[in-house]
Short mmCIF file of C-alpha atoms in Angstrom, two decimals:
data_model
loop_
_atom_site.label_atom_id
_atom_site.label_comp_id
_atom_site.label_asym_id
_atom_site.label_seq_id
_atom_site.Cartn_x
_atom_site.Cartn_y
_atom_site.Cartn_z
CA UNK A 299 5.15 17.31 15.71
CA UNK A 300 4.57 13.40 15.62
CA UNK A 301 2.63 11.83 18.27
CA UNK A 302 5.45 9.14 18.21
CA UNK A 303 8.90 9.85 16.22
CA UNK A 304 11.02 7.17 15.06
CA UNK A 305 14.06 7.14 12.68
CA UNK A 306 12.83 5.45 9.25
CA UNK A 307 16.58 4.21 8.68
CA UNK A 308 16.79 1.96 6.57
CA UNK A 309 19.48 0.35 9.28
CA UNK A 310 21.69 -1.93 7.35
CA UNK A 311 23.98 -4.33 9.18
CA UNK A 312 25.59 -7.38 9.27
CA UNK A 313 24.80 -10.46 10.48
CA UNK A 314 26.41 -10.67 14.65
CA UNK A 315 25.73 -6.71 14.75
CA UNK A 316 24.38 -5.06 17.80
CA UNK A 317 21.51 -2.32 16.89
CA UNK A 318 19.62 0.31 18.83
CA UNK A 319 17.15 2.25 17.62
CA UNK A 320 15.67 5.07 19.95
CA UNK A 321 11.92 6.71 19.94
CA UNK A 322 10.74 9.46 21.01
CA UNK A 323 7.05 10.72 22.08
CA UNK A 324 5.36 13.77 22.92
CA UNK A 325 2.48 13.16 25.49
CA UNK A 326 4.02 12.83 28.75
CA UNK A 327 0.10 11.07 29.88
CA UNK A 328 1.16 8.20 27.99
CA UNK A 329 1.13 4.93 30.27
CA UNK A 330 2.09 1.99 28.21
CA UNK A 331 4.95 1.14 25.66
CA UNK A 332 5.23 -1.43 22.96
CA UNK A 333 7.72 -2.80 20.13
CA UNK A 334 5.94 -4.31 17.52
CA UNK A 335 6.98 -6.08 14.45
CA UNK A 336 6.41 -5.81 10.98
CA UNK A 337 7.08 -8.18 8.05
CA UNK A 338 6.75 -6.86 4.25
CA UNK A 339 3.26 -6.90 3.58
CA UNK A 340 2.38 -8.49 6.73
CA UNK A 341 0.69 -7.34 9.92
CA UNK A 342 2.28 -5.55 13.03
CA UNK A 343 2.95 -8.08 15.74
CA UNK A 344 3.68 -7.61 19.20
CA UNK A 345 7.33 -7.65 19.60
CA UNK A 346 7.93 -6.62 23.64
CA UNK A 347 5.93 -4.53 26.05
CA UNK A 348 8.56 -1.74 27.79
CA UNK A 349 9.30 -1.49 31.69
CA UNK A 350 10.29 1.65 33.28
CA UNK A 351 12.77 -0.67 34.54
CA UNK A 352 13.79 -1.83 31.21
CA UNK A 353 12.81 -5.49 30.21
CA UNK A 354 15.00 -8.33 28.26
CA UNK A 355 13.72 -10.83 26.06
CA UNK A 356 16.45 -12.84 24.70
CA UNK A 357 18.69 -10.93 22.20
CA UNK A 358 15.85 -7.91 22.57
CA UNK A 359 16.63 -5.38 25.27
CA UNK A 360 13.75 -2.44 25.91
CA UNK A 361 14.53 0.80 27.64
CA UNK A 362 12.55 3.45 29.17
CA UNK A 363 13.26 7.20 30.10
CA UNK A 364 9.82 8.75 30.69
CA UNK A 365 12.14 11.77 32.28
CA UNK A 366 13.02 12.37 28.28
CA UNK A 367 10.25 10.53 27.00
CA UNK A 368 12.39 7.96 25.13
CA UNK A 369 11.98 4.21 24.62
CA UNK A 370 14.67 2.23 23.24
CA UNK A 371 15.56 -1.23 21.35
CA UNK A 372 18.59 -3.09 21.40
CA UNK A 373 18.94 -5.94 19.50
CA UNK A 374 22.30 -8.59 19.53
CA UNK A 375 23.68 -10.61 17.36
CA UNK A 376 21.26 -9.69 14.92
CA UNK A 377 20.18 -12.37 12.71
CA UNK A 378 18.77 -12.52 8.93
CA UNK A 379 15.36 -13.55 10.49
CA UNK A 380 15.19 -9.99 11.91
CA UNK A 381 15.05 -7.94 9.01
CA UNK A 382 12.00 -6.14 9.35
CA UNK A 383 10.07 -2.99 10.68
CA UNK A 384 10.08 -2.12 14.08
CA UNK A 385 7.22 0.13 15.28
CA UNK A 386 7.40 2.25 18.11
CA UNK A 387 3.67 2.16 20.10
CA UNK A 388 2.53 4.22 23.01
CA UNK A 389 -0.38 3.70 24.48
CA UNK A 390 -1.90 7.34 25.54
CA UNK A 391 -4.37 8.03 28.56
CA UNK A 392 -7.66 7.71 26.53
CA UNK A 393 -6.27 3.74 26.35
CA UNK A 394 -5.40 4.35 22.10
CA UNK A 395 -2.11 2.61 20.48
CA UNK A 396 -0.74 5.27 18.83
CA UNK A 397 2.28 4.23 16.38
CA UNK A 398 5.45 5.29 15.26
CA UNK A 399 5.90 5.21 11.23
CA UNK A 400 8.54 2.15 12.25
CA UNK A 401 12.43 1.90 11.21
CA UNK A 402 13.72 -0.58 8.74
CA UNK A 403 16.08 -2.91 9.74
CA UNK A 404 17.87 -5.08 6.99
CA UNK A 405 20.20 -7.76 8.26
CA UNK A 406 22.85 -9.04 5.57
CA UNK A 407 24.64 -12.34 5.32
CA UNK B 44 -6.90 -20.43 17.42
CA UNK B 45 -7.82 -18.95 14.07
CA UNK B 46 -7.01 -15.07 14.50
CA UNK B 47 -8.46 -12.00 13.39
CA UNK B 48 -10.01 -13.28 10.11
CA UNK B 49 -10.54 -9.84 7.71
CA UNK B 50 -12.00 -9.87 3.88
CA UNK B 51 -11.32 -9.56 1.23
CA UNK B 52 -7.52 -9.55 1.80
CA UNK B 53 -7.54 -7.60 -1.90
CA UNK B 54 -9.98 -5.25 -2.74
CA UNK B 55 -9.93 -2.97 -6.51
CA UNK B 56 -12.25 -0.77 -7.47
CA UNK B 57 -13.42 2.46 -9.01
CA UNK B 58 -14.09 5.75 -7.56
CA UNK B 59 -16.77 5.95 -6.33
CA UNK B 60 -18.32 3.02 -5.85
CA UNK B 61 -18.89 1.71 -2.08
CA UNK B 62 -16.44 -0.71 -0.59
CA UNK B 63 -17.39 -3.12 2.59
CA UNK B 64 -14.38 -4.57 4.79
CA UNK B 65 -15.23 -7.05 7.20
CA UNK B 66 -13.47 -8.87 10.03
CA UNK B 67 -14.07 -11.67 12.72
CA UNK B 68 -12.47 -10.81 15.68
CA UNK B 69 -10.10 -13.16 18.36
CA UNK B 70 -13.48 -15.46 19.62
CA UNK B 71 -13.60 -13.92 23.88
CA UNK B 72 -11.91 -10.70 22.67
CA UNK B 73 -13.99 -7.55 24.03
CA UNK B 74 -12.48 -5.06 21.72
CA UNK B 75 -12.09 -4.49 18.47
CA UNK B 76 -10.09 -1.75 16.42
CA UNK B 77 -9.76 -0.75 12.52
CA UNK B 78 -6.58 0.70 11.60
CA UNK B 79 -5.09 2.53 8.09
CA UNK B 80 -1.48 2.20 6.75
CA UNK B 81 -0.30 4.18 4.35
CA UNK B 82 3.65 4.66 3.14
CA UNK B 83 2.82 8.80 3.94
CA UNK B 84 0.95 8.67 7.25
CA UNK B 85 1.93 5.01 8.82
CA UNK B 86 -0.63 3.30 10.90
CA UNK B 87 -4.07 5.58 12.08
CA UNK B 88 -6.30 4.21 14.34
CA UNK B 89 -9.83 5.21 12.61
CA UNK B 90 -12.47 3.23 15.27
CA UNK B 91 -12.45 1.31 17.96
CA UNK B 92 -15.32 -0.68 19.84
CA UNK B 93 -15.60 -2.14 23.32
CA UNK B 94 -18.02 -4.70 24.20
CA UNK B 95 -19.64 -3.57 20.65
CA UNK B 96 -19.97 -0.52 21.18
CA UNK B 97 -18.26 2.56 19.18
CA UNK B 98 -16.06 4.23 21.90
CA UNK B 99 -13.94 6.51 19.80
CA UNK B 100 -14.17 7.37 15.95
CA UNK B 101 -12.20 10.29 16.01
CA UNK B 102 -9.58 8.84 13.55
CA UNK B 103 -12.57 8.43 10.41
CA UNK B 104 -11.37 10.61 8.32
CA UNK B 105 -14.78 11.93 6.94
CA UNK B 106 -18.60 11.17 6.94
CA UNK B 107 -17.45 8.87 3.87
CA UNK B 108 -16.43 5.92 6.00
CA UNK B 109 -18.51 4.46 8.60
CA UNK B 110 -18.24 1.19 11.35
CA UNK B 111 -20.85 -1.10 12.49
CA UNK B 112 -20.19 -3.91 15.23
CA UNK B 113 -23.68 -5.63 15.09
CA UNK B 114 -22.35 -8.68 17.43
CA UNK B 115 -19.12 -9.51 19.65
CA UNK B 116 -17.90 -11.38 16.15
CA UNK B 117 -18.04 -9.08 13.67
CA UNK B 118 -17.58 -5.72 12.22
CA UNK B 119 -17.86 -3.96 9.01
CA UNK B 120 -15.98 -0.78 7.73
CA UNK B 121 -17.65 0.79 4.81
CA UNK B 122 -16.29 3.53 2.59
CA UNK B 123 -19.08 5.41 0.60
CA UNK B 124 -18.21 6.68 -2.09
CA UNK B 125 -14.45 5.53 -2.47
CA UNK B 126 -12.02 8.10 -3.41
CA UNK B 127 -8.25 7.41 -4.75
CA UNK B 128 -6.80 8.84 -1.95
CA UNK B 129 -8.40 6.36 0.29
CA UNK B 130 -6.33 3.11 -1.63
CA UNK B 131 -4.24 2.10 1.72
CA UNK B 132 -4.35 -1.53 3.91
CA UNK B 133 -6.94 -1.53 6.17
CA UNK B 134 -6.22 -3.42 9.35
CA UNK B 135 -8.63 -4.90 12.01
CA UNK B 136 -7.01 -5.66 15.74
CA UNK B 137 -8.68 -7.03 18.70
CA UNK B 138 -7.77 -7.48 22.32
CA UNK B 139 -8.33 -8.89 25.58
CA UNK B 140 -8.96 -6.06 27.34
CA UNK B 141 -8.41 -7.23 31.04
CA UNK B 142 -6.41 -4.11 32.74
CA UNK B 143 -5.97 -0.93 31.96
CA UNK B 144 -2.41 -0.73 32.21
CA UNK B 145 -1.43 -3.14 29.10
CA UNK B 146 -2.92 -5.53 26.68
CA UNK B 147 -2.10 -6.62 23.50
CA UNK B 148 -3.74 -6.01 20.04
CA UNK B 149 -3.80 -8.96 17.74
CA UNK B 150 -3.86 -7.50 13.86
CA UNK B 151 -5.50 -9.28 11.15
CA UNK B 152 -3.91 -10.03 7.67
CA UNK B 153 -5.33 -6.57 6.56
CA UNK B 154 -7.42 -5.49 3.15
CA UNK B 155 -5.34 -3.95 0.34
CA UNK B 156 -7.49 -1.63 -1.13
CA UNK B 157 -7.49 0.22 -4.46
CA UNK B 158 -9.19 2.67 -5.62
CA UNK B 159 -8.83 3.73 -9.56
#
């Protein structure tokens, strides 16, 4: 089993669309969570650190449930500018990122 | 504030020769930390340093590859002797790191590599 399981997708919406998409990960000695952001042939950027008590950042909404060991992202009114990959990171209790393999998101006009 | 600074940012070559990434990390960052992408396996961690010095290389994949941090602003990855299977992007991060309970890596453009 994956350190850090993510749904590849692709997720295709429309423009205005509300998406989630939902990771999961295994070690329950993890103690920090990340969203980062990747552009085609670009490097990961940090997107949003995760709160246990869930964290807002404009249209970007984290969740936590370390009870299920589940981190969430919600993004509204999705624009073009977000097509991208969104990685999933955990940071474990040896202080190591460990990343998700990221779901595609492709925003249409 | 330049960034992580990594070359080449394309690297081909044949198997078997030996193949030198370098990077210059964030000037006042303490860490520094190679990663792998690859379509099959995502993003590995293979090394990271603190302060210079090797902390945890369980990620290198075989006594092939190999990391050097000689000062706080720079770092070498070497792969001797290059295989096909090691053709991924190579990325180099560095951080701040103040606290242990969160910091954020900065990534560098990455090195394409190919091996023929």
């Amino acid at each position: 089993r994956k350190e850090v399981e993510q749904d590849p997708g692709p997720f295709n919406v429309p423009e205005g669309a509300t998406v989630a998409f939902n990771c999961t990960y295994s070690n329950s000695a993890s103690q920090s969570f990340f969203w980062y952001r990747q552009d085609c042939r670009k490097e990961p950027k940090l997107l949003m650190s995760v709160y246990s008590s869930g964290n807002e950042d404009g249209r970007f909404t984290a969740q936590l449930n370390r009870a299920s060991q589940y981190i969430s992202l919600l993004i509204r009114d999705s624009k073009l500018s977000d097509s991208a990959t969104y990685l999933c990171v955990v940071r474990d209790n040896t202080g190591k990122l460990i990343f998700g393999q990221g779901t595609t998101l492709q925003v249409k006009p | 504030d330049a960034g992580v600074i990594q070359s080449p940012r394309h690297e081909v070559t044949e198997m078997g020769q030996e193949v030198t990434l370098r990077c210059k990390p964030i000037s006042g960052h303490n860490s520094l930390f190679w990663y792998r992408q690859t379509m099959m396996r995502g993003l590995e961690l293979l090394i990271y340093f603190n302060n210079n010095v090797p902390i945890d290389d369980s990620g290198m994949p075989e006594d092939r590859f190999s990391a050097k941090m000689p000062n706080a602003s720079f770092s070498t990855l070497k792969i001797q002797p290059s295989e096909p299977r090691d053709s991924a992007v190579y990325f180099c991060a560095s951080s701040l790191v103040r606290q242990v309970a969160s910091y954020e890596q900065y990534f560098g453009p990455g090195t394409r590599l190919t091996v023929t």
